[in-house]
mmCIF file of C-alpha atoms in Angstrom:
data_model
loop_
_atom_site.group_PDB
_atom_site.id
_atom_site.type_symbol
_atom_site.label_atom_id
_atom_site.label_comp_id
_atom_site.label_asym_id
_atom_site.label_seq_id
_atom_site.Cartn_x
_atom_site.Cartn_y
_atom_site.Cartn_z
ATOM 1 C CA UNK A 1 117.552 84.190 98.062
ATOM 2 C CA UNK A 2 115.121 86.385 99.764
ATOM 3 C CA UNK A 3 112.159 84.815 100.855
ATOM 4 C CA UNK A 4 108.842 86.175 99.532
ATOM 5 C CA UNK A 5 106.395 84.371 101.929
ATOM 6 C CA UNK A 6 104.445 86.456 104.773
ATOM 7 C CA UNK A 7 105.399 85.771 107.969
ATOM 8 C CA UNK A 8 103.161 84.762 110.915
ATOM 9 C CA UNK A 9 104.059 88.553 112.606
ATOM 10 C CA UNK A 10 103.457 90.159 108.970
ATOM 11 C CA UNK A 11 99.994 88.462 108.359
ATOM 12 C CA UNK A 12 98.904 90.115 112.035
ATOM 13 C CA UNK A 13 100.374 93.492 111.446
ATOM 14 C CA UNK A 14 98.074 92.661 108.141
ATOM 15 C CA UNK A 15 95.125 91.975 109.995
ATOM 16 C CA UNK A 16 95.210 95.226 112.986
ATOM 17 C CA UNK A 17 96.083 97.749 109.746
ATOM 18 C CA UNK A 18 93.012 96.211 107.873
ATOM 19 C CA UNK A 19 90.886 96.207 110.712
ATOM 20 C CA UNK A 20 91.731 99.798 111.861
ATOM 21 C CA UNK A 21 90.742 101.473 108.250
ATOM 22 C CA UNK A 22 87.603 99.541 108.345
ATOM 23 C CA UNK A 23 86.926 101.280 111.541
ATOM 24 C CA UNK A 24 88.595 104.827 110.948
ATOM 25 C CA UNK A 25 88.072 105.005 107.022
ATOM 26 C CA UNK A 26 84.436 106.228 105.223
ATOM 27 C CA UNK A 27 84.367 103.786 101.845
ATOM 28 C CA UNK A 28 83.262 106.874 100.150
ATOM 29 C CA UNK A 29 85.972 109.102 101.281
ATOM 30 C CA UNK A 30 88.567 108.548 97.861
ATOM 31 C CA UNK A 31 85.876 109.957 95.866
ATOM 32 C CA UNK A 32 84.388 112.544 97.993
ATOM 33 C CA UNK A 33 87.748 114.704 97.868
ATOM 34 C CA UNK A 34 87.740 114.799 94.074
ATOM 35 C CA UNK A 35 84.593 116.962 95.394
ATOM 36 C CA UNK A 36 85.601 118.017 98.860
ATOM 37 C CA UNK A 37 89.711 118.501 98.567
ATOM 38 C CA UNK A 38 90.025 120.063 101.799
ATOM 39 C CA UNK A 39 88.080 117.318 103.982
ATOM 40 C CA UNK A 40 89.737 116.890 107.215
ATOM 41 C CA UNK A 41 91.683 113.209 107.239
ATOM 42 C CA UNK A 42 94.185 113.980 110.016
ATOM 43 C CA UNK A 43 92.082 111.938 112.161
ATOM 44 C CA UNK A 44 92.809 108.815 109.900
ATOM 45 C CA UNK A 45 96.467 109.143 109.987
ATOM 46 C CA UNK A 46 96.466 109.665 114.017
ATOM 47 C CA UNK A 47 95.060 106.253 114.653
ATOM 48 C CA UNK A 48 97.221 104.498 112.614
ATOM 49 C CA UNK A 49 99.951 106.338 114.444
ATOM 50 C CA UNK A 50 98.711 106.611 117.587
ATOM 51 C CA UNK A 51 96.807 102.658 118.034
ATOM 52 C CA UNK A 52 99.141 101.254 116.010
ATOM 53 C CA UNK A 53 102.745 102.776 115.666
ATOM 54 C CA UNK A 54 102.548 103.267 111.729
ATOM 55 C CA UNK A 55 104.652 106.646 112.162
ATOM 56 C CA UNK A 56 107.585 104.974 113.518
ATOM 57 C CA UNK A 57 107.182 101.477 111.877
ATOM 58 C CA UNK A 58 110.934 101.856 110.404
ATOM 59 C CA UNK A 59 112.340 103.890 113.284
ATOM 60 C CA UNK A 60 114.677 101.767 115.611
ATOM 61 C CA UNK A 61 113.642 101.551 119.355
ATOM 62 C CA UNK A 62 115.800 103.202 121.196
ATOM 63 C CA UNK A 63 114.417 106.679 119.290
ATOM 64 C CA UNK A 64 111.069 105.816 119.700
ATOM 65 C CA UNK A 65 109.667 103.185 116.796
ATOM 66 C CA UNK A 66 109.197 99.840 116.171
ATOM 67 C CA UNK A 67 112.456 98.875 115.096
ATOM 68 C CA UNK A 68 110.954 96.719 112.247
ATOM 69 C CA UNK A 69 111.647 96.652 108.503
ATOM 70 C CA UNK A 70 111.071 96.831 104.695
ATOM 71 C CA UNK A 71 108.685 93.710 105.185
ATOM 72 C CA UNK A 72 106.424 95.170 107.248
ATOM 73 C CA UNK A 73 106.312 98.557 105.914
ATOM 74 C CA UNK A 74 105.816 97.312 102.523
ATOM 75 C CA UNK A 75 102.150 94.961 104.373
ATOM 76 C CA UNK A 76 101.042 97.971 105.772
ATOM 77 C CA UNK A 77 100.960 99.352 102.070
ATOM 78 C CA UNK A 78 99.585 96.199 100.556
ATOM 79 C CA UNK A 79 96.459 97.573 102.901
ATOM 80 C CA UNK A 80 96.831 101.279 102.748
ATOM 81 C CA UNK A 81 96.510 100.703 98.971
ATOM 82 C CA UNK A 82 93.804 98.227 99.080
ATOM 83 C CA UNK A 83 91.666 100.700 100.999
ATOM 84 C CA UNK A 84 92.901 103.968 99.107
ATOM 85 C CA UNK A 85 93.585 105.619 102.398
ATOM 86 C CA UNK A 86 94.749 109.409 102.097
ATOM 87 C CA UNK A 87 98.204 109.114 104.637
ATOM 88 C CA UNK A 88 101.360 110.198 104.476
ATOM 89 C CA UNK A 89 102.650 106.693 105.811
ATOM 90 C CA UNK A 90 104.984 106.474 101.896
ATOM 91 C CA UNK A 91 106.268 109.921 101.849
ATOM 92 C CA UNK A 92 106.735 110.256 105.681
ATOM 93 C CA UNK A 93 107.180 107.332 107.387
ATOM 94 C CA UNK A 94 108.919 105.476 104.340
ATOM 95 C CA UNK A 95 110.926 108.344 102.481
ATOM 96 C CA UNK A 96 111.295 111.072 104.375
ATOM 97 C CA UNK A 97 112.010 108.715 107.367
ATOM 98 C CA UNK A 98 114.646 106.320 105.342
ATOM 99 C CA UNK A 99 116.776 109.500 104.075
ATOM 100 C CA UNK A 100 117.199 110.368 107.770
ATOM 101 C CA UNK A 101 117.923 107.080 109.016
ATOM 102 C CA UNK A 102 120.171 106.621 106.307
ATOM 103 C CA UNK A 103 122.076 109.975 107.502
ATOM 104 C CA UNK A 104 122.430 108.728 110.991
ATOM 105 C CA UNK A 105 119.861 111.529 111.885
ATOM 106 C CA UNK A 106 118.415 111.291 115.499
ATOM 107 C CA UNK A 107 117.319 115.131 116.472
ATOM 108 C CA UNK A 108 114.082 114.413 114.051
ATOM 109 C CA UNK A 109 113.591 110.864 113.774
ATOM 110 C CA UNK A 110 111.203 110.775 118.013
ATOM 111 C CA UNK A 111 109.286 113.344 116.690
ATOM 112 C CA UNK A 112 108.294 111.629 113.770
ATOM 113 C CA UNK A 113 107.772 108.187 114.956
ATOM 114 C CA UNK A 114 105.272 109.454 117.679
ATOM 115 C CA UNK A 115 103.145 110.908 115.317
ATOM 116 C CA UNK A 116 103.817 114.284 116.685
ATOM 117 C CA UNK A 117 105.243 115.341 113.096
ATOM 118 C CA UNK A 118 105.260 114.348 109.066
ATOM 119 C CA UNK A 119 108.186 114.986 106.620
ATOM 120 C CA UNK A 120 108.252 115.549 103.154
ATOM 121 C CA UNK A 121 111.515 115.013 101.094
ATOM 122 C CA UNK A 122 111.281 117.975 98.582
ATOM 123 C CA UNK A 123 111.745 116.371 95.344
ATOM 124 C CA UNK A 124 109.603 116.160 92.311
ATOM 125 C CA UNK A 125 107.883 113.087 92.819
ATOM 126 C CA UNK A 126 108.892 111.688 89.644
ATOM 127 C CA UNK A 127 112.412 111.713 90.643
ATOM 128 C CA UNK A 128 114.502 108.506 91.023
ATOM 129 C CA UNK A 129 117.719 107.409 92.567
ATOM 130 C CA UNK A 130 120.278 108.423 90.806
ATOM 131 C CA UNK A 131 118.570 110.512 88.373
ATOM 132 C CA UNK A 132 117.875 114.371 90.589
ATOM 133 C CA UNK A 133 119.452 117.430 91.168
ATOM 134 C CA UNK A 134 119.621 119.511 94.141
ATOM 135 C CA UNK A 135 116.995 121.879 94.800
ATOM 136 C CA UNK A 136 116.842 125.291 93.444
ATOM 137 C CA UNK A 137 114.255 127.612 94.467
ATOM 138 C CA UNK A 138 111.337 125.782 93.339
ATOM 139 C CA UNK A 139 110.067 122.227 93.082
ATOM 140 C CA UNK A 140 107.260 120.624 91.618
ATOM 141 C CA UNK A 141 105.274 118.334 92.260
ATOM 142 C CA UNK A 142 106.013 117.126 95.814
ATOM 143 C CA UNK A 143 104.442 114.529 97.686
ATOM 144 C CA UNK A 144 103.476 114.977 101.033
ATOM 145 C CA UNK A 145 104.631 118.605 101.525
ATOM 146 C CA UNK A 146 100.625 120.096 102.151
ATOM 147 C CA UNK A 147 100.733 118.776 104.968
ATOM 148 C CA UNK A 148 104.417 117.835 106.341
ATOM 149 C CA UNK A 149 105.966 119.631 109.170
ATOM 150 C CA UNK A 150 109.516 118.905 108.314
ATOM 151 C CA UNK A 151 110.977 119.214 104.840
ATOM 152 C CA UNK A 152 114.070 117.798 103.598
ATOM 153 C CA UNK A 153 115.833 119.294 101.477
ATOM 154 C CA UNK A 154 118.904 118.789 99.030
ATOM 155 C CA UNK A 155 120.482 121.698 98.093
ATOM 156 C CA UNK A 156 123.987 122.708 97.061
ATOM 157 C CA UNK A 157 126.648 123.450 98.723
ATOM 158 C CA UNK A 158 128.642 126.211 97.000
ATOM 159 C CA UNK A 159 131.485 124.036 96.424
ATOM 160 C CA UNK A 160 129.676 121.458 94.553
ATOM 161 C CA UNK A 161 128.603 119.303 96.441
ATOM 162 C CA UNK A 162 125.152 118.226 97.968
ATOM 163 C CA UNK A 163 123.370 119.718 101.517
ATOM 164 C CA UNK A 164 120.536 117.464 103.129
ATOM 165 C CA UNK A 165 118.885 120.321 105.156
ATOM 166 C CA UNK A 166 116.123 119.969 107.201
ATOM 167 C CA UNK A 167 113.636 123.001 106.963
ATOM 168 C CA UNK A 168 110.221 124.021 109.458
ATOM 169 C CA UNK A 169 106.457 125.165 107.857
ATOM 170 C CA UNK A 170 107.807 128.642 107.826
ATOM 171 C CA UNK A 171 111.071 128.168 105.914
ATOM 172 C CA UNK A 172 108.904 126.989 102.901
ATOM 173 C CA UNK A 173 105.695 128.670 100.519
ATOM 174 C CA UNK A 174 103.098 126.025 99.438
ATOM 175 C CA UNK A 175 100.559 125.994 96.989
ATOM 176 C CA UNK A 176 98.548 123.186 96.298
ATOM 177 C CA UNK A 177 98.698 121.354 92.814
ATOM 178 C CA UNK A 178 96.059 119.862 90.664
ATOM 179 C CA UNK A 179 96.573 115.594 91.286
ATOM 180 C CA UNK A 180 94.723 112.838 89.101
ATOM 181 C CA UNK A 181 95.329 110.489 92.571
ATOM 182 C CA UNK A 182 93.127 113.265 95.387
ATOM 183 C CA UNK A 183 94.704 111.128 98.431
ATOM 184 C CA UNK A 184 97.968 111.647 97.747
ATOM 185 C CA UNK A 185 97.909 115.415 97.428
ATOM 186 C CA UNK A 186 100.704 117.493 95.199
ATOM 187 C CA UNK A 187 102.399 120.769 96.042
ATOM 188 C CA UNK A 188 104.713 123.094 94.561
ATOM 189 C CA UNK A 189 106.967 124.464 97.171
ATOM 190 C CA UNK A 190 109.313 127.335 97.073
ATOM 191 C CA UNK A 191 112.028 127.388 99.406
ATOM 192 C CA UNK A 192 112.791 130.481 101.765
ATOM 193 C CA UNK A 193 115.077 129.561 104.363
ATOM 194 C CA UNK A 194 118.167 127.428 105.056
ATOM 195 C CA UNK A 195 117.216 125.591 107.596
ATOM 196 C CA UNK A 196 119.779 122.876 109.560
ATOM 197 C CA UNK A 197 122.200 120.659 107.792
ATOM 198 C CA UNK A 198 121.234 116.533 108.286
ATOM 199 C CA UNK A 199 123.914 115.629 105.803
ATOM 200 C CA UNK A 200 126.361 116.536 103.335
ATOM 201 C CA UNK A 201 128.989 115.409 100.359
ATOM 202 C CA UNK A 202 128.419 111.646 99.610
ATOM 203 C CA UNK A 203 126.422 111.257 102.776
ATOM 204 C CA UNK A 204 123.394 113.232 101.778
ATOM 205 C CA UNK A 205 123.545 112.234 98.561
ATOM 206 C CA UNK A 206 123.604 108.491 100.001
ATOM 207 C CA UNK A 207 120.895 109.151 102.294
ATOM 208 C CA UNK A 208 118.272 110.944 99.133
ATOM 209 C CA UNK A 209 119.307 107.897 96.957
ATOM 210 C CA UNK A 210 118.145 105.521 99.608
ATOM 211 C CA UNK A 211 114.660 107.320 100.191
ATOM 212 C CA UNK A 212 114.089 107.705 96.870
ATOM 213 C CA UNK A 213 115.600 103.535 96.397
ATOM 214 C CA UNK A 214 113.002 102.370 99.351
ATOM 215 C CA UNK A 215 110.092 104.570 98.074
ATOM 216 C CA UNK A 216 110.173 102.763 94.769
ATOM 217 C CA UNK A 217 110.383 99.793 96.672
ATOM 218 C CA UNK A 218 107.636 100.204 98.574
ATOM 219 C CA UNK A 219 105.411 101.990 96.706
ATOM 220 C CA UNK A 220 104.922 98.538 94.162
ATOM 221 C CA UNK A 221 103.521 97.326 97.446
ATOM 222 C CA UNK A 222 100.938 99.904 97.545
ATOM 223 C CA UNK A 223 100.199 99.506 93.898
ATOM 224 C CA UNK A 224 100.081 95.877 94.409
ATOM 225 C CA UNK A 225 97.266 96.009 97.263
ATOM 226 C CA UNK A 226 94.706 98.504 95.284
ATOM 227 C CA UNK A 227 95.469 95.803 92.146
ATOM 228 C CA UNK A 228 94.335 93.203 94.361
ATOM 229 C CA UNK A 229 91.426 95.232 95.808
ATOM 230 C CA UNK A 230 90.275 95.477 91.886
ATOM 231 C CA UNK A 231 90.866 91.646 91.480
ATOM 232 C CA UNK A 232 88.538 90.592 94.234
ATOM 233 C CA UNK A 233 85.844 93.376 93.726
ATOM 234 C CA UNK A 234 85.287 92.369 90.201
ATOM 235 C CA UNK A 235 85.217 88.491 90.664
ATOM 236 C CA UNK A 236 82.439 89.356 93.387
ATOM 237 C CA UNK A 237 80.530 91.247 90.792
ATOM 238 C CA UNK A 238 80.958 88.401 88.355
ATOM 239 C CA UNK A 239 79.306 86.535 90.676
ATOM 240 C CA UNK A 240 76.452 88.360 90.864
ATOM 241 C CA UNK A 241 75.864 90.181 88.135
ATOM 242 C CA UNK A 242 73.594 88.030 85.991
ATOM 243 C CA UNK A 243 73.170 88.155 81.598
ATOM 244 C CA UNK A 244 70.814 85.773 79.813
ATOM 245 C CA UNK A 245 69.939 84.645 83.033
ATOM 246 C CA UNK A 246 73.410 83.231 84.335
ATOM 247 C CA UNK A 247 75.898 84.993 86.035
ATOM 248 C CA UNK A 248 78.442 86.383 84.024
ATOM 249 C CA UNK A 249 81.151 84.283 85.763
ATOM 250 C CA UNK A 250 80.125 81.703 84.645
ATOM 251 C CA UNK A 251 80.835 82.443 80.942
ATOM 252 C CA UNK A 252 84.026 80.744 79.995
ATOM 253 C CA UNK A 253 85.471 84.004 78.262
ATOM 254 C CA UNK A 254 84.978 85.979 81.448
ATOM 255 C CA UNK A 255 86.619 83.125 83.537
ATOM 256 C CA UNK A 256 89.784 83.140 81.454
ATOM 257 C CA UNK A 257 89.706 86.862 81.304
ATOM 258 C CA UNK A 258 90.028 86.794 85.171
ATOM 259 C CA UNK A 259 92.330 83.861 84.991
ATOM 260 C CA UNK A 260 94.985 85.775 82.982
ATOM 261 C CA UNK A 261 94.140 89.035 85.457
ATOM 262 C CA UNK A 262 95.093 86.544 88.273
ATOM 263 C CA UNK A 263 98.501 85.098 87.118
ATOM 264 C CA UNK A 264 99.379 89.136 86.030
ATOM 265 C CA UNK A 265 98.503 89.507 89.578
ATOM 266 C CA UNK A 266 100.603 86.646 91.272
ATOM 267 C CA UNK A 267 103.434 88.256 89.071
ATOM 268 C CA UNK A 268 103.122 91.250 90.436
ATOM 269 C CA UNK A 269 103.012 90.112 94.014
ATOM 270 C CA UNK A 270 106.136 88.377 93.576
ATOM 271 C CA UNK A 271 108.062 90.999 92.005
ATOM 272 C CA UNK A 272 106.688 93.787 94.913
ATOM 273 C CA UNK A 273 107.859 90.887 97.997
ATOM 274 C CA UNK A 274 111.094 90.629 95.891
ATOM 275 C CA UNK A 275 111.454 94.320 96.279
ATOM 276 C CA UNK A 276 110.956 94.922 99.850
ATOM 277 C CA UNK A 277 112.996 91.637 100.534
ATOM 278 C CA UNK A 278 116.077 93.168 98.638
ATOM 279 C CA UNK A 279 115.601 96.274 100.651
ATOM 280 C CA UNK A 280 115.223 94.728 103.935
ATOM 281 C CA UNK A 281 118.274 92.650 103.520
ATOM 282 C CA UNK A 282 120.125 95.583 102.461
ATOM 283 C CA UNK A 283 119.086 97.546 105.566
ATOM 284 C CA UNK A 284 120.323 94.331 107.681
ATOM 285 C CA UNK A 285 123.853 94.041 105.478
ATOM 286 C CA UNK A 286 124.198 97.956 104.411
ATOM 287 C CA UNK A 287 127.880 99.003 105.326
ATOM 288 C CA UNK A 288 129.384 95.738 104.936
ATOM 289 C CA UNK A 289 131.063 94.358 102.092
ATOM 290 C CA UNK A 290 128.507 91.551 101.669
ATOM 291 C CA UNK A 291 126.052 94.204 100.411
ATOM 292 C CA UNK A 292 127.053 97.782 98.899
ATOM 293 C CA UNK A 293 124.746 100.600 98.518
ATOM 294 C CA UNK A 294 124.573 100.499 94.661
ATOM 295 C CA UNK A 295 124.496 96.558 94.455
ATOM 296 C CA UNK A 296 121.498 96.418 97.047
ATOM 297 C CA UNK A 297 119.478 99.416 95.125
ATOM 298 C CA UNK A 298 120.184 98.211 91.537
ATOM 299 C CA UNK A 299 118.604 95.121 92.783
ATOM 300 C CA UNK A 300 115.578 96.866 93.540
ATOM 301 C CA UNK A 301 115.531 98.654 90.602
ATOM 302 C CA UNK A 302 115.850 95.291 88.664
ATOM 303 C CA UNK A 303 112.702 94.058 90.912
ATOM 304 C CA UNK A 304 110.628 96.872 90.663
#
């Protein structure tokens, strides 16, 4: 049964992510790019890379990361989404990262757990496991891709079959899309080059399906920390805001308004720890018989 308490090392990694976007991150930033779209955030991202390791968090050791797992990664989110923080730790560091890792990839994997680069898996971001095609000219919308270095890209093969190829800034055209969510920016991107292959046949099809499995994973996590952001914020103004010369809170229909918000909450907490468990087991058991692909990501599925 995976366990869906925090660990001692989790709740730290908690408290240095937390601490570092309180020092790095403007509380007015989320809503200044609806106004100011091309503000300069790269400095964000490079601390959390840089002080803390965030780039490489799933990499293994020996090519430069941290070596730890679906646990941790999905923490950091729990905070990245509590503070609304415009990074591309989900679509580079999570997806892009787990479809190379999952390829056996290790020409691109350094660069991006230094921090030196980003990656973008060029999907639509809508896409699920299972459930895309291989790229064709143009896709729309991707995640990640304004500002990614690296691009992933399925294609096919001519003999129909699937190509994970792994494309540079110039081997793409970008143009920036219209999002309702202004820190996680949109593009459309055209494909002009070829690239290198990562993967191909079953293994790069095996290696998009378990980006796109540990994005979904992951990315309740994030949801899950800006929920709980909400939670607290408007308890706090309960308290304070005051009608007929009591605080609010302290009307009974408010309290059980927030008590129902609370136990949705708690739900959702459990069901986001379930699905970075099942993914971090997976990742321990993957390749054995005690946990195959599909079994491990339908789990997820079920959890998410």
């Amino acid at each position: 049964m995976t366990d869906l308490l925090y660990s001692d090392i989790e709740e730290s990694l908690r408290g240095s992510v937390r601490s570092t976007l309180q020092r790095v991150l403007d509380d007015g930033l989320a809503a200044r790019l609806y106004d100011e779209p091309d503000t300069d955030v790269s400095g964000i991202w490079r601390a959390l890379a840089e002080q803390l390791g965030l780039a490489g968090l799933l990499v293994p050791e020996s090519l430069g990361g941290a070596g730890a797992g679906a646990r941790e990664a999905a923490v950091v989110l729990e905070e990245l989404g509590r503070a609304v923080a415009p990074v591309p730790f989900l679509t580079s560091a999570v997806v892009a990262t787990s479809a190379l890792l999952a390829a056996g990839d290790e020409a691109h994997l350094p660069a991006l757990a230094s921090g030196e680069r980003t990656a973008a898996l060029v999907l639509p971001w809508t896409a699920s496991r299972g459930a895309w095609s291989p790229v064709d000219g143009v896709v729309a919308p991707v995640a990640g891709a304004l500002d990614a270095d690296l691009f992933l890209v399925p294609v096919a093969d001519g003999a129909g079959g699937t190509s994970l190829r792994a494309l540079g800034r110039e081997e793409v055209d970008l143009e920036p899309i219209t999002s309702l969510d202004m820190t996680r920016p949109l593009a459309r991107v055209t494909v002009t080059g070829t690239g290198t292959e990562v993967a191909s046949g079953e293994a790069a099809v095996a290696a998009v399906d378990a980006a796109l499995a540990a994005g979904a994973a992951l990315l309740a996590s994030e949801q899950l920390g800006l929920a709980q952001w909400c939670l607290e914020t408007t308890v706090d103004y309960a308290k304070t805001r005051v009608q007929f010369a009591r605080p609010i809170g302290s009307f009974q229909a408010i309290k059980h308004r927030l008590a129902d918000l609370y136990l949705l909450l708690v739900n959702t907490q459990a069901a986001a720890r379930q699905a970075a468990g099942v993914l971090a087991d997976g990742a321990a058991l993957r390749g054995s018989s005690a946990a195959p692909q599909d079994t491990v990501e339908g789990e997820i599925a079920t959890a998410t």
